[in-house]
CSV table of C-alpha atoms and ligand atoms in Angstrom, one decimal:
chain,number,residue,atom,x,y,z
A,1,UNK,CA,-35.7,-2.4,-10.0
A,2,UNK,CA,-32.9,-0.1,-8.6
A,3,UNK,CA,-29.7,-0.1,-10.8
A,4,UNK,CA,-27.2,-2.1,-8.8
A,5,UNK,CA,-23.5,-1.3,-8.7
A,6,UNK,CA,-21.4,-4.0,-7.1
A,7,UNK,CA,-18.1,-2.7,-5.5
A,8,UNK,CA,-17.0,-6.2,-4.3
A,9,UNK,CA,-13.3,-6.9,-4.3
A,10,UNK,CA,-13.8,-10.3,-5.8
A,11,UNK,CA,-15.7,-12.3,-7.0
A,12,UNK,CA,-16.5,-9.0,-8.6
A,13,UNK,CA,-18.8,-7.3,-11.1
A,14,UNK,CA,-18.7,-8.6,-14.7
A,15,UNK,CA,-19.6,-6.6,-17.8
A,16,UNK,CA,-23.4,-6.8,-18.2
A,17,UNK,CA,-23.0,-7.4,-22.0
A,18,UNK,CA,-20.9,-10.5,-21.2
A,19,UNK,CA,-23.5,-11.8,-18.6
A,20,UNK,CA,-26.3,-11.3,-21.1
A,21,UNK,CA,-24.5,-13.2,-23.8
A,22,UNK,CA,-23.7,-16.0,-21.5
A,23,UNK,CA,-27.4,-16.1,-20.4
A,24,UNK,CA,-28.5,-16.3,-24.1
A,25,UNK,CA,-26.2,-19.2,-24.9
A,26,UNK,CA,-26.4,-20.9,-21.6
A,27,UNK,CA,-28.6,-23.9,-22.6
A,28,UNK,CA,-27.9,-23.9,-26.3
A,29,UNK,CA,-24.3,-23.0,-27.0
A,30,UNK,CA,-23.3,-22.6,-30.7
A,31,UNK,CA,-26.5,-24.4,-31.7
A,32,UNK,CA,-25.3,-27.7,-30.0
A,33,UNK,CA,-28.4,-27.9,-27.9
A,34,UNK,CA,-26.3,-28.1,-24.8
A,35,UNK,CA,-24.3,-25.8,-22.5
A,36,UNK,CA,-20.7,-25.0,-23.0
A,37,UNK,CA,-20.2,-26.3,-19.5
A,38,UNK,CA,-21.6,-29.7,-20.5
A,39,UNK,CA,-19.2,-30.5,-23.3
A,40,UNK,CA,-15.8,-32.2,-23.2
A,41,UNK,CA,-12.8,-30.0,-22.7
A,42,UNK,CA,-11.2,-32.1,-25.4
A,43,UNK,CA,-14.0,-31.5,-27.9
A,44,UNK,CA,-13.2,-29.5,-31.1
A,45,UNK,CA,-15.7,-26.9,-30.0
A,46,UNK,CA,-14.1,-26.3,-26.6
A,47,UNK,CA,-10.6,-26.3,-27.9
A,48,UNK,CA,-11.6,-23.5,-30.2
A,49,UNK,CA,-12.8,-21.5,-27.1
A,50,UNK,CA,-9.5,-22.2,-25.4
A,51,UNK,CA,-7.4,-21.2,-28.3
A,52,UNK,CA,-9.4,-18.1,-29.1
A,53,UNK,CA,-9.4,-16.9,-25.5
A,54,UNK,CA,-5.6,-17.3,-25.3
A,55,UNK,CA,-5.2,-15.4,-28.6
A,56,UNK,CA,-7.4,-12.6,-27.4
A,57,UNK,CA,-5.5,-12.3,-24.2
A,58,UNK,CA,-2.2,-12.3,-26.1
A,59,UNK,CA,-3.5,-9.5,-28.3
A,60,UNK,CA,-4.7,-7.5,-25.4
A,61,UNK,CA,-1.5,-7.7,-23.4
A,62,UNK,CA,0.8,-8.0,-26.4
A,63,UNK,CA,2.3,-11.1,-24.8
A,64,UNK,CA,5.6,-11.9,-26.5
A,65,UNK,CA,5.8,-15.3,-28.3
A,66,UNK,CA,8.4,-16.6,-25.8
A,67,UNK,CA,5.8,-16.7,-23.0
A,68,UNK,CA,3.3,-19.5,-22.3
A,69,UNK,CA,-0.2,-18.7,-21.1
A,70,UNK,CA,-1.5,-21.3,-18.6
A,71,UNK,CA,-5.1,-21.5,-17.5
A,72,UNK,CA,-4.9,-23.0,-14.0
A,73,UNK,CA,-7.1,-24.1,-11.1
A,74,UNK,CA,-6.5,-23.2,-7.5
A,75,UNK,CA,-6.7,-19.4,-7.3
A,76,UNK,CA,-3.7,-17.1,-6.8
A,77,UNK,CA,-3.0,-18.8,-3.5
A,78,UNK,CA,-2.1,-22.0,-5.3
A,79,UNK,CA,0.5,-20.0,-7.1
A,80,UNK,CA,2.1,-18.9,-3.8
A,81,UNK,CA,3.1,-22.6,-3.6
A,82,UNK,CA,3.6,-23.3,-7.3
A,83,UNK,CA,6.1,-20.5,-7.8
A,84,UNK,CA,8.8,-21.8,-5.4
A,85,UNK,CA,8.1,-25.4,-6.5
A,86,UNK,CA,8.6,-24.5,-10.1
A,87,UNK,CA,11.3,-21.8,-10.0
A,88,UNK,CA,13.7,-22.3,-7.1
A,89,UNK,CA,15.8,-24.9,-9.0
A,90,UNK,CA,18.8,-25.6,-6.8
A,91,UNK,CA,18.5,-22.3,-5.0
A,92,UNK,CA,17.3,-22.1,-1.4
A,93,UNK,CA,16.1,-18.5,-1.3
A,94,UNK,CA,14.0,-16.0,-3.2
A,95,UNK,CA,13.4,-12.3,-2.7
A,96,UNK,CA,9.9,-11.4,-1.5
A,97,UNK,CA,8.9,-7.8,-1.4
A,98,UNK,CA,6.5,-7.2,1.5
A,99,UNK,CA,4.2,-4.4,0.6
A,100,UNK,CA,1.0,-5.5,2.1
A,101,UNK,CA,-1.4,-8.3,3.0
A,102,UNK,CA,-1.2,-10.5,-0.1
A,103,UNK,CA,2.6,-10.1,-0.6
A,104,UNK,CA,3.0,-11.2,3.0
A,105,UNK,CA,0.7,-14.2,2.5
A,106,UNK,CA,2.9,-15.3,-0.4
A,107,UNK,CA,5.9,-15.1,1.9
A,108,UNK,CA,4.2,-17.3,4.5
A,109,UNK,CA,3.5,-19.9,1.9
A,110,UNK,CA,7.0,-19.8,0.4
A,111,UNK,CA,8.5,-20.5,3.9
A,112,UNK,CA,7.3,-24.1,3.4
A,113,UNK,CA,9.7,-24.5,0.4
A,114,UNK,CA,12.6,-22.1,1.0
A,115,UNK,CA,14.0,-19.4,3.2
A,116,UNK,CA,12.5,-16.3,1.6
A,117,UNK,CA,14.4,-13.1,1.9
A,118,UNK,CA,11.5,-10.9,3.0
A,119,UNK,CA,12.1,-7.2,2.1
A,120,UNK,CA,9.8,-4.8,3.9
A,121,UNK,CA,9.2,-1.9,1.5
A,122,UNK,CA,6.3,-0.3,3.5
A,123,UNK,CA,7.0,3.2,4.6
A,124,UNK,CA,5.2,6.2,6.1
A,125,UNK,CA,4.7,9.3,3.9
A,126,UNK,CA,3.4,12.1,6.1
A,127,UNK,CA,1.7,9.5,8.2
A,128,UNK,CA,0.2,7.8,5.2
A,129,UNK,CA,0.9,4.3,3.9
A,130,UNK,CA,3.5,4.4,1.2
A,131,UNK,CA,6.0,2.1,-0.6
A,132,UNK,CA,9.7,2.7,-1.0
A,133,UNK,CA,10.9,3.4,-4.6
A,134,UNK,CA,12.2,0.3,-6.3
A,135,UNK,CA,15.7,1.5,-6.4
A,136,UNK,CA,15.8,1.3,-2.6
A,137,UNK,CA,14.7,-2.4,-2.5
A,138,UNK,CA,17.6,-4.4,-1.1
A,139,UNK,CA,17.6,-7.4,-3.4
A,140,UNK,CA,20.0,-10.3,-2.6
A,141,UNK,CA,22.5,-11.9,-5.0
A,142,UNK,CA,21.5,-15.5,-4.4
A,143,UNK,CA,17.8,-15.3,-4.9
A,144,UNK,CA,16.1,-17.5,-7.5
A,145,UNK,CA,13.6,-14.7,-8.2
A,146,UNK,CA,12.0,-11.5,-6.9
A,147,UNK,CA,8.3,-11.7,-6.1
A,148,UNK,CA,6.0,-8.7,-5.5
A,149,UNK,CA,2.4,-7.6,-5.6
A,150,UNK,CA,1.8,-4.4,-7.6
A,151,UNK,CA,-1.7,-3.9,-6.3
A,152,UNK,CA,-2.6,-4.8,-2.7
A,153,UNK,CA,-6.3,-5.5,-2.9
A,154,UNK,CA,-7.0,-5.0,0.8
A,155,UNK,CA,-4.7,-2.1,1.6
A,156,UNK,CA,-5.4,-0.3,-1.6
A,157,UNK,CA,-1.7,0.2,-2.1
A,158,UNK,CA,-0.3,0.1,-5.6
A,159,UNK,CA,3.3,0.0,-7.0
A,160,UNK,CA,2.9,1.5,-10.5
A,161,UNK,CA,6.7,1.7,-11.2
A,162,UNK,CA,7.7,-1.2,-13.5
A,163,UNK,CA,10.6,-3.5,-12.4
A,164,UNK,CA,14.0,-2.9,-14.0
A,165,UNK,CA,16.3,-5.4,-12.2
A,166,UNK,CA,18.6,-6.5,-15.0
A,167,UNK,CA,18.5,-10.2,-15.5
A,168,UNK,CA,16.7,-11.0,-12.3
A,169,UNK,CA,13.5,-13.1,-12.7
A,170,UNK,CA,10.6,-10.9,-11.6
A,171,UNK,CA,7.3,-12.3,-10.6
A,172,UNK,CA,4.1,-10.1,-10.3
A,173,UNK,CA,0.9,-11.1,-8.5
A,174,UNK,CA,-1.4,-9.1,-10.8
A,175,UNK,CA,-4.6,-10.6,-9.3
A,176,UNK,CA,-6.4,-7.3,-8.8
A,177,UNK,CA,-4.9,-5.2,-11.5
A,178,UNK,CA,-4.3,-7.4,-14.6
A,179,UNK,CA,-6.0,-6.0,-17.8
A,180,UNK,CA,-6.7,-2.6,-16.1
A,181,UNK,CA,-4.2,-1.0,-18.6
A,182,UNK,CA,-1.3,-1.9,-20.9
A,183,UNK,CA,1.5,-3.8,-19.3
A,184,UNK,CA,5.0,-4.6,-20.5
A,185,UNK,CA,5.0,-8.3,-20.0
A,186,UNK,CA,8.6,-8.6,-21.1
A,187,UNK,CA,9.7,-7.1,-17.7
A,188,UNK,CA,8.5,-10.3,-16.0
A,189,UNK,CA,9.5,-13.9,-15.6
A,190,UNK,CA,6.0,-14.8,-14.4
A,191,UNK,CA,2.7,-12.8,-14.1
A,192,UNK,CA,-0.2,-14.5,-12.4
A,193,UNK,CA,-3.7,-13.5,-11.5
A,194,UNK,CA,-6.8,-15.1,-10.0
A,195,UNK,CA,-9.6,-14.5,-12.4
A,196,UNK,CA,-12.3,-13.4,-10.0
A,197,UNK,CA,-11.5,-9.7,-9.9
A,198,UNK,CA,-10.7,-8.2,-13.3
A,199,UNK,CA,-11.1,-11.2,-15.6
A,200,UNK,CA,-14.1,-13.6,-15.0
A,201,UNK,CA,-15.5,-16.1,-12.5
A,202,UNK,CA,-13.6,-17.6,-9.6
A,203,UNK,CA,-12.0,-20.9,-10.3
A,204,UNK,CA,-9.5,-19.9,-12.9
A,205,UNK,CA,-6.0,-18.5,-12.5
A,206,UNK,CA,-3.9,-17.1,-15.3
A,207,UNK,CA,-0.2,-17.7,-15.3
A,208,UNK,CA,2.0,-16.1,-18.0
A,209,UNK,CA,5.4,-17.6,-17.8
A,210,UNK,CA,8.6,-17.1,-19.8
A,211,UNK,CA,9.6,-20.3,-21.6
A,212,UNK,CA,13.1,-20.4,-20.4
A,213,UNK,CA,11.8,-20.8,-16.8
A,214,UNK,CA,10.1,-24.1,-17.6
A,215,UNK,CA,11.7,-27.4,-16.9
A,216,UNK,CA,13.1,-26.4,-13.4
A,217,UNK,CA,10.3,-27.8,-11.2
A,218,UNK,CA,11.2,-29.8,-8.1
A,219,UNK,CA,10.4,-33.5,-8.4
A,220,UNK,CA,7.8,-33.3,-5.6
A,221,UNK,CA,5.7,-30.6,-7.3
A,222,UNK,CA,2.1,-31.9,-7.8
A,223,UNK,CA,1.7,-32.4,-11.5
A,224,UNK,CA,-1.3,-30.0,-11.6
A,225,UNK,CA,1.0,-27.2,-10.3
A,226,UNK,CA,3.9,-28.1,-12.6
A,227,UNK,CA,4.1,-25.3,-15.3
A,228,UNK,CA,6.0,-27.6,-17.7
A,229,UNK,CA,3.3,-30.3,-17.5
A,230,UNK,CA,0.6,-27.7,-17.9
A,231,UNK,CA,2.3,-26.0,-20.8
A,232,UNK,CA,2.9,-29.4,-22.6
A,233,UNK,CA,-0.8,-30.2,-22.2
A,234,UNK,CA,-2.2,-26.8,-23.2
A,235,UNK,CA,-3.5,-26.4,-19.7
A,236,UNK,CA,-5.5,-29.6,-20.1
A,237,UNK,CA,-3.5,-32.0,-18.0
A,238,UNK,CA,-6.6,-32.4,-16.0
A,239,UNK,CA,-10.1,-31.1,-16.6
A,240,UNK,CA,-9.8,-27.3,-16.6
A,241,UNK,CA,-12.5,-25.0,-15.2
A,242,UNK,CA,-14.2,-24.9,-18.5
A,243,UNK,CA,-17.1,-22.5,-17.8
A,244,UNK,CA,-14.8,-19.9,-16.1
A,245,UNK,CA,-12.4,-20.2,-19.1
A,246,UNK,CA,-15.2,-19.7,-21.6
A,247,UNK,CA,-16.6,-16.7,-19.7
A,248,UNK,CA,-13.2,-15.2,-19.3
A,249,UNK,CA,-12.9,-15.5,-23.1
A,250,UNK,CA,-16.0,-13.5,-23.5
A,251,UNK,CA,-14.5,-10.8,-21.2
A,252,UNK,CA,-11.4,-10.7,-23.4
A,253,UNK,CA,-13.6,-10.2,-26.5
A,254,UNK,CA,-15.5,-7.5,-24.6
A,255,UNK,CA,-12.3,-5.7,-23.7
A,256,UNK,CA,-11.2,-5.7,-27.3
A,257,UNK,CA,-14.6,-4.3,-28.4
A,258,UNK,CA,-14.3,-1.5,-25.8
A,259,UNK,CA,-11.0,-0.4,-27.4
A,260,UNK,CA,-8.5,-2.6,-25.6
A,261,UNK,CA,-6.3,-1.8,-22.6
A,262,UNK,CA,-5.4,1.8,-23.5
A,263,UNK,CA,-9.1,2.7,-23.4
A,264,UNK,CA,-9.5,0.7,-20.1
A,265,UNK,CA,-6.6,2.6,-18.6
A,266,UNK,CA,-8.3,5.9,-19.5
A,267,UNK,CA,-11.6,4.8,-18.1
A,268,UNK,CA,-10.1,3.4,-14.9
A,269,UNK,CA,-8.1,6.6,-14.4
A,270,UNK,CA,-11.3,8.8,-14.8
A,271,UNK,CA,-13.1,6.6,-12.2
A,272,UNK,CA,-10.3,6.6,-9.7
A,273,UNK,CA,-9.7,10.4,-10.0
A,274,UNK,CA,-13.4,11.1,-9.4
A,275,UNK,CA,-13.5,8.9,-6.3
A,276,UNK,CA,-10.3,10.1,-4.8
A,277,UNK,CA,-11.3,13.8,-5.5
A,278,UNK,CA,-14.5,13.2,-3.5
A,279,UNK,CA,-12.5,11.6,-0.6
A,280,UNK,CA,-10.0,14.4,-0.5
A,281,UNK,CA,-12.5,17.2,-0.8
A,282,UNK,CA,-13.2,17.4,2.9
A,283,UNK,CA,-12.2,15.9,6.3
A,284,UNK,CA,-15.3,13.8,6.4
A,285,UNK,CA,-13.7,11.0,4.3
A,286,UNK,CA,-10.1,9.9,4.5
A,287,UNK,CA,-7.7,7.8,2.5
A,288,UNK,CA,-4.8,6.3,4.5
A,289,UNK,CA,-2.7,5.7,1.4
A,290,UNK,CA,0.0,8.1,0.2
A,291,UNK,CA,-0.8,9.8,-3.2
A,292,UNK,CA,2.0,8.0,-5.1
A,293,UNK,CA,0.8,4.6,-4.1
A,294,UNK,CA,-3.0,4.9,-4.4
A,295,UNK,CA,-4.6,2.0,-6.1
A,296,UNK,CA,-6.8,2.6,-9.1
A,297,UNK,CA,-8.7,-0.6,-8.6
A,298,UNK,CA,-9.3,-0.9,-4.9
A,299,UNK,CA,-10.1,2.3,-3.0
A,300,UNK,CA,-10.3,1.9,0.8
A,301,UNK,CA,-11.6,5.0,2.6
A,302,UNK,CA,-12.6,5.8,6.2
A,303,UNK,CA,-15.3,8.0,7.6
A,304,UNK,CA,-13.8,10.5,10.1
A,305,UNK,CA,-16.5,9.2,12.5
A,306,UNK,CA,-16.6,5.4,12.4
A,307,UNK,CA,-19.8,5.5,14.3
A,308,UNK,CA,-21.4,6.4,11.0
A,309,UNK,CA,-20.0,3.3,9.1
A,310,UNK,CA,-23.1,1.2,9.6
A,311,UNK,CA,-25.5,4.0,8.5
A,312,UNK,CA,-23.3,4.7,5.5
A,313,UNK,CA,-23.3,1.1,4.4
A,314,UNK,CA,-27.1,0.6,4.9
A,315,UNK,CA,-28.0,3.8,3.1
A,316,UNK,CA,-25.6,2.9,0.2
A,317,UNK,CA,-27.1,-0.6,0.0
A,318,UNK,CA,-30.6,0.8,-0.1
A,319,UNK,CA,-29.8,2.7,-3.3
A,320,UNK,CA,-28.0,-0.2,-5.0
A,321,UNK,CA,-24.4,0.5,-4.0
A,322,UNK,CA,-23.4,-2.9,-2.9
A,323,UNK,CA,-20.4,-4.5,-1.1
A,324,UNK,CA,-18.7,-1.3,0.1
A,325,UNK,CA,-17.7,-2.7,3.5
A,326,UNK,CA,-13.9,-2.5,4.0
A,327,UNK,CA,-11.9,-5.7,4.6
A,328,UNK,CA,-11.9,-6.7,8.3
A,329,UNK,CA,-8.1,-6.0,8.5
A,330,UNK,CA,-8.5,-2.4,7.4
A,331,UNK,CA,-12.1,-1.5,8.4
A,332,UNK,CA,-14.0,1.4,7.0
A,333,UNK,CA,-15.1,1.2,3.3
A,334,UNK,CA,-13.6,-0.1,0.2
A,335,UNK,CA,-14.8,0.5,-3.4
A,336,UNK,CA,-13.3,-1.9,-5.9
A,337,UNK,CA,-13.7,-0.4,-9.3
A,338,UNK,CA,-12.4,-2.9,-11.8
A,339,UNK,CA,-12.9,-2.7,-15.6
A,340,UNK,CA,-16.6,-3.8,-15.4
A,341,UNK,CA,-17.6,-0.9,-13.1
A,342,UNK,CA,-18.8,1.9,-15.3
A,343,UNK,CA,-18.1,5.6,-14.6
A,344,UNK,CA,-21.8,6.0,-13.9
A,345,UNK,CA,-21.4,3.6,-11.0
A,346,UNK,CA,-18.6,5.6,-9.4
A,347,UNK,CA,-20.6,8.8,-10.1
A,348,UNK,CA,-23.6,7.4,-8.3
A,349,UNK,CA,-21.3,6.5,-5.4
A,350,UNK,CA,-19.6,9.9,-5.2
A,351,UNK,CA,-23.0,11.7,-5.4
A,352,UNK,CA,-24.2,9.6,-2.5
A,353,UNK,CA,-21.0,10.4,-0.6
A,354,UNK,CA,-21.5,14.1,-1.1
A,355,UNK,CA,-25.1,13.9,0.0
A,356,UNK,CA,-24.3,11.7,3.0
A,357,UNK,CA,-21.8,14.2,4.2
A,358,UNK,CA,-24.3,17.0,3.8
A,359,UNK,CA,-26.8,15.2,5.9
A,360,UNK,CA,-24.4,13.7,8.6
A,361,UNK,CA,-21.4,16.0,8.5
B,401,LIG,N1,-3.3,-12.0,-4.4
B,401,LIG,C1,-4.1,-10.9,-4.4
B,401,LIG,C2,-3.5,-9.6,-4.8
B,401,LIG,C3,-5.4,-11.0,-4.1
B,401,LIG,O1,-6.2,-9.9,-4.1
B,401,LIG,C4,-6.0,-12.3,-3.7
B,401,LIG,C5,-7.4,-12.4,-3.3
B,401,LIG,O2,-8.1,-11.5,-3.1
B,401,LIG,C6,-5.1,-13.4,-3.7
B,401,LIG,C7,-3.8,-13.2,-4.1
B,401,LIG,C8,-5.6,-14.8,-3.4
B,401,LIG,O3,-6.5,-15.2,-4.4
B,401,LIG,P1,-7.3,-16.5,-4.4
B,401,LIG,O4,-8.4,-16.3,-3.4
B,401,LIG,O5,-7.7,-16.6,-5.8
B,401,LIG,O6,-6.4,-17.6,-4.0
C-alpha cells in the first residue's frame, strides 16, 4: 500500500506509534479485558490516566503551579463563549485582536456577551498578508482581557512575538500551534486549544487558566463552561471525553519520548523551511503571507495557474499526499504540518511539487 501522508488541518494526522499502541490496547486495556472507553471516568484506572496526562502536559509546557489545566468538551468554539462568560467580571468590554478568520469568529461570538473592542492588526507588506507588530496594537484601558490567535489555521498567518502587556490578562487561541515548540505559559491568563490538530482526537479542548482568574464567572454561565466548576471537579463535573483524553495522554508521552518541545520546534522548523523554500523557488507556486508572519503549522500556497489546481490535487492524492485542498475561504492548497507529520512526508510533497512544476510549468 502507498505510504499516506495526511496534510489535513484537523482532525489531523496522529503519530503512527500512538495509533498502533491504541490499536493494541483497544479491546483489552491494562489487562482489564475491556476498552479504556468502556470504563468509568471515576474509576481508579481512568483517574490515573487523567492525572498522568495532565502531569505530562505540565512537564512538556513547563506549566507553572498557579495554573489549572482543564480538559473540556465543545471544541475551541465553545471557548469563544466561555471566555467572556468567565472573565468579563463587571466589565463590559474586552480587546479582541483581529488577525484572521478564527480571531474574527471569536469576536462574533463575544458580541453576544459584551461589546468587544475589535482591533484590526492585519496589514499589507509588499502586497502580502502581514500582522502589525504588537507594540502598535491599540489596546483599551477598560478591557477585561486581550484575546488573540497566534496561528490562523486558515490564513496561514502566525504571530510569533510573545505578548508583553504588563498586567493585562492575555488570552491565546493556540488551537493550531500548541505543543509545536516551547511556550512561556506565564505570559498568558488563559491558553486554550481544540485537540484535533496538534494534540489528539476531536472532542477535547484544553484550557490552561491562571488560578486568580477563577471565581469571576457570570451567574448565567452554563456549569459545563464554568472554569471554576471544572477546576473544582478535576474536569469531571460531567462525563469527560474519556477516549480523546486517553489518546491525548499517549500523544503527550510520545512527545516526551521524541525529546520534548525543543526537539519538536527543531523538526517543525526544518519541515516548514523545506516547504517554503520550494514555494519560493519559482513563480509557479506562491505564498500570500509576508515572511515574518508565515505559519510553521499551516502552509497555504497557490499555483500561479489555478486551472491546474484540480490536476495537482488528484495527482497528489494518487501518490498518497492527502487533504491538500485549501480552505474554501482562501482557495489553492494548504499543507498542515503538525507535530505528527514527519520530515519524510514534507520531502515527498516537495519532491512532488518540483516534479509537477517540471511537467506542467
Ligand atoms: N481556533 C482555531 C485557531 C482553529 O483552527 C479552529 C478550528 O479549526 C477553531 C478555533 C475552532 O475549533 P473547534 O472546531 O474545535 O471549535
